[in-house]
PDB file of C-alpha atoms and ligand atoms in Angstrom:
ATOM      1  CA  MET A 117     100.552 -25.663 162.056  1.00 92.00           C
ATOM      2  CA  THR A 118     102.707 -25.438 158.684  1.00 97.00           C
ATOM      3  CA  THR A 119     101.339 -28.277 156.167  1.00 98.00           C
ATOM      4  CA  ARG A 120     103.746 -29.181 154.182  1.00 98.00           C
ATOM      5  CA  ILE A 121     103.030 -30.498 150.921  1.00 98.00           C
ATOM      6  CA  LEU A 122     104.939 -32.737 148.132  1.00 98.00           C
ATOM      7  CA  PHE A 123     103.493 -32.954 144.285  1.00 99.00           C
ATOM      8  CA  VAL A 124     105.224 -35.871 142.558  1.00 99.00           C
ATOM      9  CA  CYS A 125     105.211 -36.961 138.858  1.00 99.00           C
ATOM     10  CA  LEU A 126     107.544 -38.447 136.637  1.00 98.00           C
ATOM     11  CA  GLY A 127     110.012 -36.161 135.330  1.00 98.00           C
ATOM     12  CA  ASN A 128     109.189 -32.725 137.365  1.00 98.00           C
ATOM     13  CA  ILE A 129     108.940 -30.270 134.519  1.00 99.00           C
ATOM     14  CA  CYS A 130     104.973 -30.632 133.902  1.00 99.00           C
ATOM     15  CA  ARG A 131     102.411 -31.428 136.335  1.00 99.00           C
ATOM     16  CA  SER A 132     104.198 -31.645 139.897  1.00 99.00           C
ATOM     17  CA  PRO A 133     106.016 -28.025 138.916  1.00 99.00           C
ATOM     18  CA  SER A 134     102.513 -26.670 137.912  1.00 99.00           C
ATOM     19  CA  ALA A 135     100.350 -28.292 140.770  1.00 99.00           C
ATOM     20  CA  GLU A 136     103.461 -26.216 143.015  1.00 99.00           C
ATOM     21  CA  GLY A 137     102.913 -23.223 141.336  1.00 98.00           C
ATOM     22  CA  VAL A 138      99.337 -22.953 141.747  1.00 98.00           C
ATOM     23  CA  VAL A 139      99.375 -23.378 145.631  1.00 98.00           C
ATOM     24  CA  ARG A 140     101.933 -21.295 145.633  1.00 98.00           C
ATOM     25  CA  ALA A 141      99.654 -18.488 144.458  1.00 98.00           C
ATOM     26  CA  CYS A 142      96.995 -19.642 146.637  1.00 98.00           C
ATOM     27  CA  ILE A 143      99.628 -19.379 149.867  1.00 98.00           C
ATOM     28  CA  ALA A 144     100.056 -15.895 148.468  1.00 97.00           C
ATOM     29  CA  GLU A 145      96.343 -14.755 147.909  1.00 97.00           C
ATOM     30  CA  ARG A 146      95.133 -16.675 150.639  1.00 96.00           C
ATOM     31  CA  GLY A 147      97.913 -16.411 153.430  1.00 96.00           C
ATOM     32  CA  LEU A 148      97.726 -20.105 153.903  1.00 97.00           C
ATOM     33  CA  ASP A 149     100.191 -21.631 156.149  1.00 98.00           C
ATOM     34  CA  ILE A 150     101.651 -24.148 153.966  1.00 98.00           C
ATOM     35  CA  GLN A 151     104.771 -25.138 152.536  1.00 98.00           C
ATOM     36  CA  THR A 152     104.990 -26.663 149.195  1.00 98.00           C
ATOM     37  CA  ASP A 153     107.679 -28.055 146.847  1.00 99.00           C
ATOM     38  CA  SER A 154     107.688 -30.683 144.120  1.00 99.00           C
ATOM     39  CA  ALA A 155     110.061 -33.755 142.452  1.00 99.00           C
ATOM     40  CA  GLY A 156     110.043 -36.224 140.303  1.00 98.00           C
ATOM     41  CA  THR A 157     110.359 -39.959 140.545  1.00 98.00           C
ATOM     42  CA  GLY A 158     112.434 -39.967 137.239  1.00 98.00           C
ATOM     43  CA  GLY A 159     115.975 -38.159 137.612  1.00 98.00           C
ATOM     44  CA  TRP A 160     115.887 -37.494 133.602  1.00 98.00           C
ATOM     45  CA  HIS A 161     115.392 -33.596 133.982  1.00 98.00           C
ATOM     46  CA  VAL A 162     117.365 -32.871 137.645  1.00 98.00           C
ATOM     47  CA  GLY A 163     118.285 -29.336 137.302  1.00 98.00           C
ATOM     48  CA  ASP A 164     115.689 -28.516 134.543  1.00 98.00           C
ATOM     49  CA  PRO A 165     113.195 -25.820 134.613  1.00 99.00           C
ATOM     50  CA  PRO A 166     109.968 -26.852 133.890  1.00 99.00           C
ATOM     51  CA  TYR A 167     109.405 -27.432 130.182  1.00 99.00           C
ATOM     52  CA  GLY A 168     108.517 -24.314 128.020  1.00 98.00           C
ATOM     53  CA  ALA A 169     104.846 -25.050 127.018  1.00 98.00           C
ATOM     54  CA  MET A 170     103.827 -25.610 130.464  1.00 99.00           C
ATOM     55  CA  GLN A 171     105.270 -22.431 131.936  1.00 99.00           C
ATOM     56  CA  LYS A 172     103.488 -20.505 128.669  1.00 98.00           C
ATOM     57  CA  THR A 173      99.959 -22.150 129.830  1.00 98.00           C
ATOM     58  CA  ALA A 174     100.718 -21.843 133.246  1.00 98.00           C
ATOM     59  CA  ALA A 175     102.367 -18.047 132.983  1.00 98.00           C
ATOM     60  CA  LYS A 176      98.485 -17.324 131.041  1.00 98.00           C
ATOM     61  CA  ARG A 177      97.032 -17.701 134.209  1.00 98.00           C
ATOM     62  CA  GLY A 178      99.403 -16.032 136.590  1.00 98.00           C
ATOM     63  CA  TYR A 179     101.607 -18.796 137.355  1.00 98.00           C
ATOM     64  CA  ASP A 180     105.219 -18.113 137.526  1.00 98.00           C
ATOM     65  CA  LEU A 181     106.863 -21.323 137.153  1.00 98.00           C
ATOM     66  CA  SER A 182     110.582 -19.792 136.030  1.00 98.00           C
ATOM     67  CA  ASP A 183     112.385 -20.197 139.429  1.00 98.00           C
ATOM     68  CA  LEU A 184     111.440 -24.129 139.764  1.00 99.00           C
ATOM     69  CA  ARG A 185     114.041 -26.806 139.152  1.00 99.00           C
ATOM     70  CA  ALA A 186     113.250 -30.461 138.617  1.00 99.00           C
ATOM     71  CA  ARG A 187     114.775 -32.579 141.619  1.00 98.00           C
ATOM     72  CA  GLN A 188     114.183 -36.312 142.125  1.00 98.00           C
ATOM     73  CA  VAL A 189     112.137 -37.346 144.706  1.00 98.00           C
ATOM     74  CA  SER A 190     114.275 -38.966 147.719  1.00 97.00           C
ATOM     75  CA  VAL A 191     113.692 -40.968 150.801  1.00 95.00           C
ATOM     76  CA  SER A 192     113.947 -38.033 153.152  1.00 95.00           C
ATOM     77  CA  ASP A 193     111.057 -36.371 151.678  1.00 97.00           C
ATOM     78  CA  PHE A 194     109.095 -39.001 153.480  1.00 96.00           C
ATOM     79  CA  ASP A 195     109.764 -37.159 156.634  1.00 95.00           C
ATOM     80  CA  SER A 196     110.060 -33.548 155.265  1.00 96.00           C
ATOM     81  CA  PHE A 197     106.385 -33.895 153.928  1.00 98.00           C
ATOM     82  CA  ASP A 198     102.920 -34.399 155.746  1.00 98.00           C
ATOM     83  CA  GLN A 199     101.722 -35.517 152.333  1.00 98.00           C
ATOM     84  CA  ILE A 200     103.293 -36.479 149.181  1.00 98.00           C
ATOM     85  CA  ILE A 201     100.413 -36.236 146.262  1.00 99.00           C
ATOM     86  CA  ALA A 202     101.170 -38.269 143.215  1.00 99.00           C
ATOM     87  CA  MET A 203      99.816 -37.278 139.744  1.00 99.00           C
ATOM     88  CA  ASP A 204      98.879 -40.850 138.537  1.00 99.00           C
ATOM     89  CA  ALA A 205      99.262 -44.542 140.070  1.00 98.00           C
ATOM     90  CA  ASP A 206     102.679 -45.354 138.495  1.00 98.00           C
ATOM     91  CA  ASN A 207     103.887 -42.381 140.437  1.00 98.00           C
ATOM     92  CA  LEU A 208     101.937 -43.494 143.504  1.00 98.00           C
ATOM     93  CA  HIS A 209     103.324 -47.333 143.045  1.00 98.00           C
ATOM     94  CA  ASN A 210     107.112 -46.152 142.989  1.00 98.00           C
ATOM     95  CA  LEU A 211     106.568 -43.651 145.990  1.00 98.00           C
ATOM     96  CA  ARG A 212     105.129 -46.687 148.118  1.00 97.00           C
ATOM     97  CA  ALA A 213     108.231 -48.695 147.068  1.00 96.00           C
ATOM     98  CA  LEU A 214     110.613 -45.805 148.342  1.00 95.00           C
ATOM     99  CA  ARG A 215     108.925 -44.996 151.763  1.00 92.00           C
ATOM    100  CA  SER A 216     110.247 -46.104 154.772  1.00 80.00           C
ATOM    101  CA  THR A 217     108.149 -47.701 157.544  1.00 81.00           C
ATOM    102  CA  GLY A 218     108.550 -45.014 159.921  1.00 85.00           C
ATOM    103  CA  SER A 219     107.095 -42.524 157.779  1.00 87.00           C
ATOM    104  CA  GLN A 220     104.122 -40.432 158.883  1.00 91.00           C
ATOM    105  CA  ALA A 221     103.537 -39.053 155.591  1.00 96.00           C
ATOM    106  CA  GLN A 222     100.251 -39.360 153.805  1.00 97.00           C
ATOM    107  CA  LEU A 223     100.371 -40.598 150.386  1.00 98.00           C
ATOM    108  CA  SER A 224      97.401 -39.879 147.772  1.00 98.00           C
ATOM    109  CA  LEU A 225      96.587 -39.109 143.933  1.00 98.00           C
ATOM    110  CA  LEU A 226      95.943 -35.439 143.404  1.00 99.00           C
ATOM    111  CA  THR A 227      92.385 -36.571 141.888  1.00 98.00           C
ATOM    112  CA  ASP A 228      91.535 -38.057 144.826  1.00 98.00           C
ATOM    113  CA  PHE A 229      90.868 -34.301 146.134  1.00 98.00           C
ATOM    114  CA  ALA A 230      88.056 -33.546 143.426  1.00 98.00           C
ATOM    115  CA  PRO A 231      86.212 -37.097 143.098  1.00 98.00           C
ATOM    116  CA  GLN A 232      82.968 -35.195 141.389  1.00 97.00           C
ATOM    117  CA  LEU A 233      85.250 -34.869 137.997  1.00 97.00           C
ATOM    118  CA  GLY A 234      85.670 -38.570 137.951  1.00 98.00           C
ATOM    119  CA  ALA A 235      89.224 -38.564 136.727  1.00 98.00           C
ATOM    120  CA  ASP A 236      91.769 -41.361 138.189  1.00 98.00           C
ATOM    121  CA  HIS A 237      95.010 -39.623 137.299  1.00 98.00           C
ATOM    122  CA  VAL A 238      96.345 -36.345 135.730  1.00 99.00           C
ATOM    123  CA  PRO A 239      97.394 -37.040 132.061  1.00 98.00           C
ATOM    124  CA  ASP A 240     100.432 -36.141 131.318  1.00 98.00           C
ATOM    125  CA  PRO A 241     101.013 -32.923 128.644  1.00 98.00           C
ATOM    126  CA  TYR A 242     104.304 -33.799 127.998  1.00 98.00           C
ATOM    127  CA  TYR A 243     102.909 -36.607 125.879  1.00 98.00           C
ATOM    128  CA  THR A 244      99.411 -35.717 125.278  1.00 98.00           C
ATOM    129  CA  ARG A 245      99.932 -31.899 124.701  1.00 98.00           C
ATOM    130  CA  ASP A 246      97.067 -30.845 126.577  1.00 98.00           C
ATOM    131  CA  PHE A 247      98.767 -28.156 128.780  1.00 98.00           C
ATOM    132  CA  ASP A 248      95.514 -26.373 129.195  1.00 98.00           C
ATOM    133  CA  GLY A 249      93.503 -29.503 130.077  1.00 98.00           C
ATOM    134  CA  ALA A 250      96.348 -30.472 132.606  1.00 98.00           C
ATOM    135  CA  LEU A 251      95.956 -27.413 134.479  1.00 98.00           C
ATOM    136  CA  ASP A 252      92.529 -27.461 134.632  1.00 98.00           C
ATOM    137  CA  LEU A 253      92.248 -30.696 136.370  1.00 98.00           C
ATOM    138  CA  ILE A 254      95.215 -29.573 138.641  1.00 98.00           C
ATOM    139  CA  GLU A 255      93.298 -26.177 139.414  1.00 98.00           C
ATOM    140  CA  HIS A 256      90.126 -28.164 140.458  1.00 98.00           C
ATOM    141  CA  CYS A 257      91.510 -30.851 142.497  1.00 98.00           C
ATOM    142  CA  ILE A 258      94.212 -28.161 144.628  1.00 98.00           C
ATOM    143  CA  ASP A 259      90.568 -26.395 145.090  1.00 98.00           C
ATOM    144  CA  GLY A 260      89.564 -29.349 146.517  1.00 98.00           C
ATOM    145  CA  LEU A 261      92.889 -29.981 148.621  1.00 98.00           C
ATOM    146  CA  LEU A 262      92.892 -26.678 150.155  1.00 98.00           C
ATOM    147  CA  ALA A 263      89.001 -26.751 151.233  1.00 97.00           C
ATOM    148  CA  GLN A 264      90.363 -29.862 153.076  1.00 96.00           C
ATOM    149  CA  LEU A 265      93.116 -28.677 155.122  1.00 93.00           C
TER     150      LEU A 265
HETATM  151  P1  4NP B 402     105.872 -34.899 134.079  1.00 83.11           P
HETATM  152  O1  4NP B 402     106.062 -35.051 132.716  1.00 83.11           O
HETATM  153  O2  4NP B 402     105.976 -36.149 134.840  1.00 83.11           O
HETATM  154  O3  4NP B 402     104.674 -34.454 134.029  1.00 83.11           O
HETATM  155  O4  4NP B 402     106.883 -33.870 134.185  1.00 83.11           O
HETATM  156  C1  4NP B 402     106.891 -35.710 131.803  1.00 83.11           C
HETATM  157  C2  4NP B 402     108.005 -34.967 131.375  1.00 83.11           C
HETATM  158  C3  4NP B 402     109.145 -35.076 131.011  1.00 83.11           C
HETATM  159  C4  4NP B 402     109.126 -36.762 130.444  1.00 83.11           C
HETATM  160  C5  4NP B 402     108.355 -38.101 131.275  1.00 83.11           C
HETATM  161  C6  4NP B 402     107.324 -37.119 131.741  1.00 83.11           C
HETATM  162  N1  4NP B 402     110.382 -37.582 130.124  1.00 83.11           N
HETATM  163  O5  4NP B 402     110.815 -38.618 130.310  1.00 83.11           O
HETATM  164  O6  4NP B 402     111.171 -36.880 129.584  1.00 83.11           O
END
C-alpha cells in the first residue's frame, strides 16, 4: 500500500522541500511505494520555488528541487497523508493545533527518525546559513524514516 508522507517546515522553501527532494530521489532509485509532498505552516512564500542557496546545495548532491512550489499546510492534509513530519517543535505545535479530531495521520519530528544523532530539530538554514548541515541531517533522518516503513 502506498505510504503518503508530508514534510512540514515554516516557509516551505528550505527544509521541507529538501526532505521531499531526498525522498523523491530514494523513490526513483529504489522503487518505493511512497507519495510525498511538503508544505509550510506560514504562508509568506506560497507559490515560490525553494530558496536559491538551498536549491544549489541540494543540486550538488543530485536533488533537483526546481519544480517544487511552496504551499501552506491545510486541514485536508490531515486526511490526505499517513505521516506528517515536522522540522521543529514550533511546526509540530502548529500542526497539532490545526489537526481535526478524526484525523488518523501520524505526527512526528523528522529528527525522531535518527535518535542516534541527538538532534531535536532541523536548524533552519534560512537563518543559520548552514545549508549543507541541514541537508546532512535531513539525509540521515530520511534513511531512518525509510528503514522503518
Ligand atoms: P524553512 O525556512 O521553514 O526551512 O522554509 C524559512 C524560510 C523563510 C522564512 C522562514 C523560514 N521566512 O520567514 O521568510
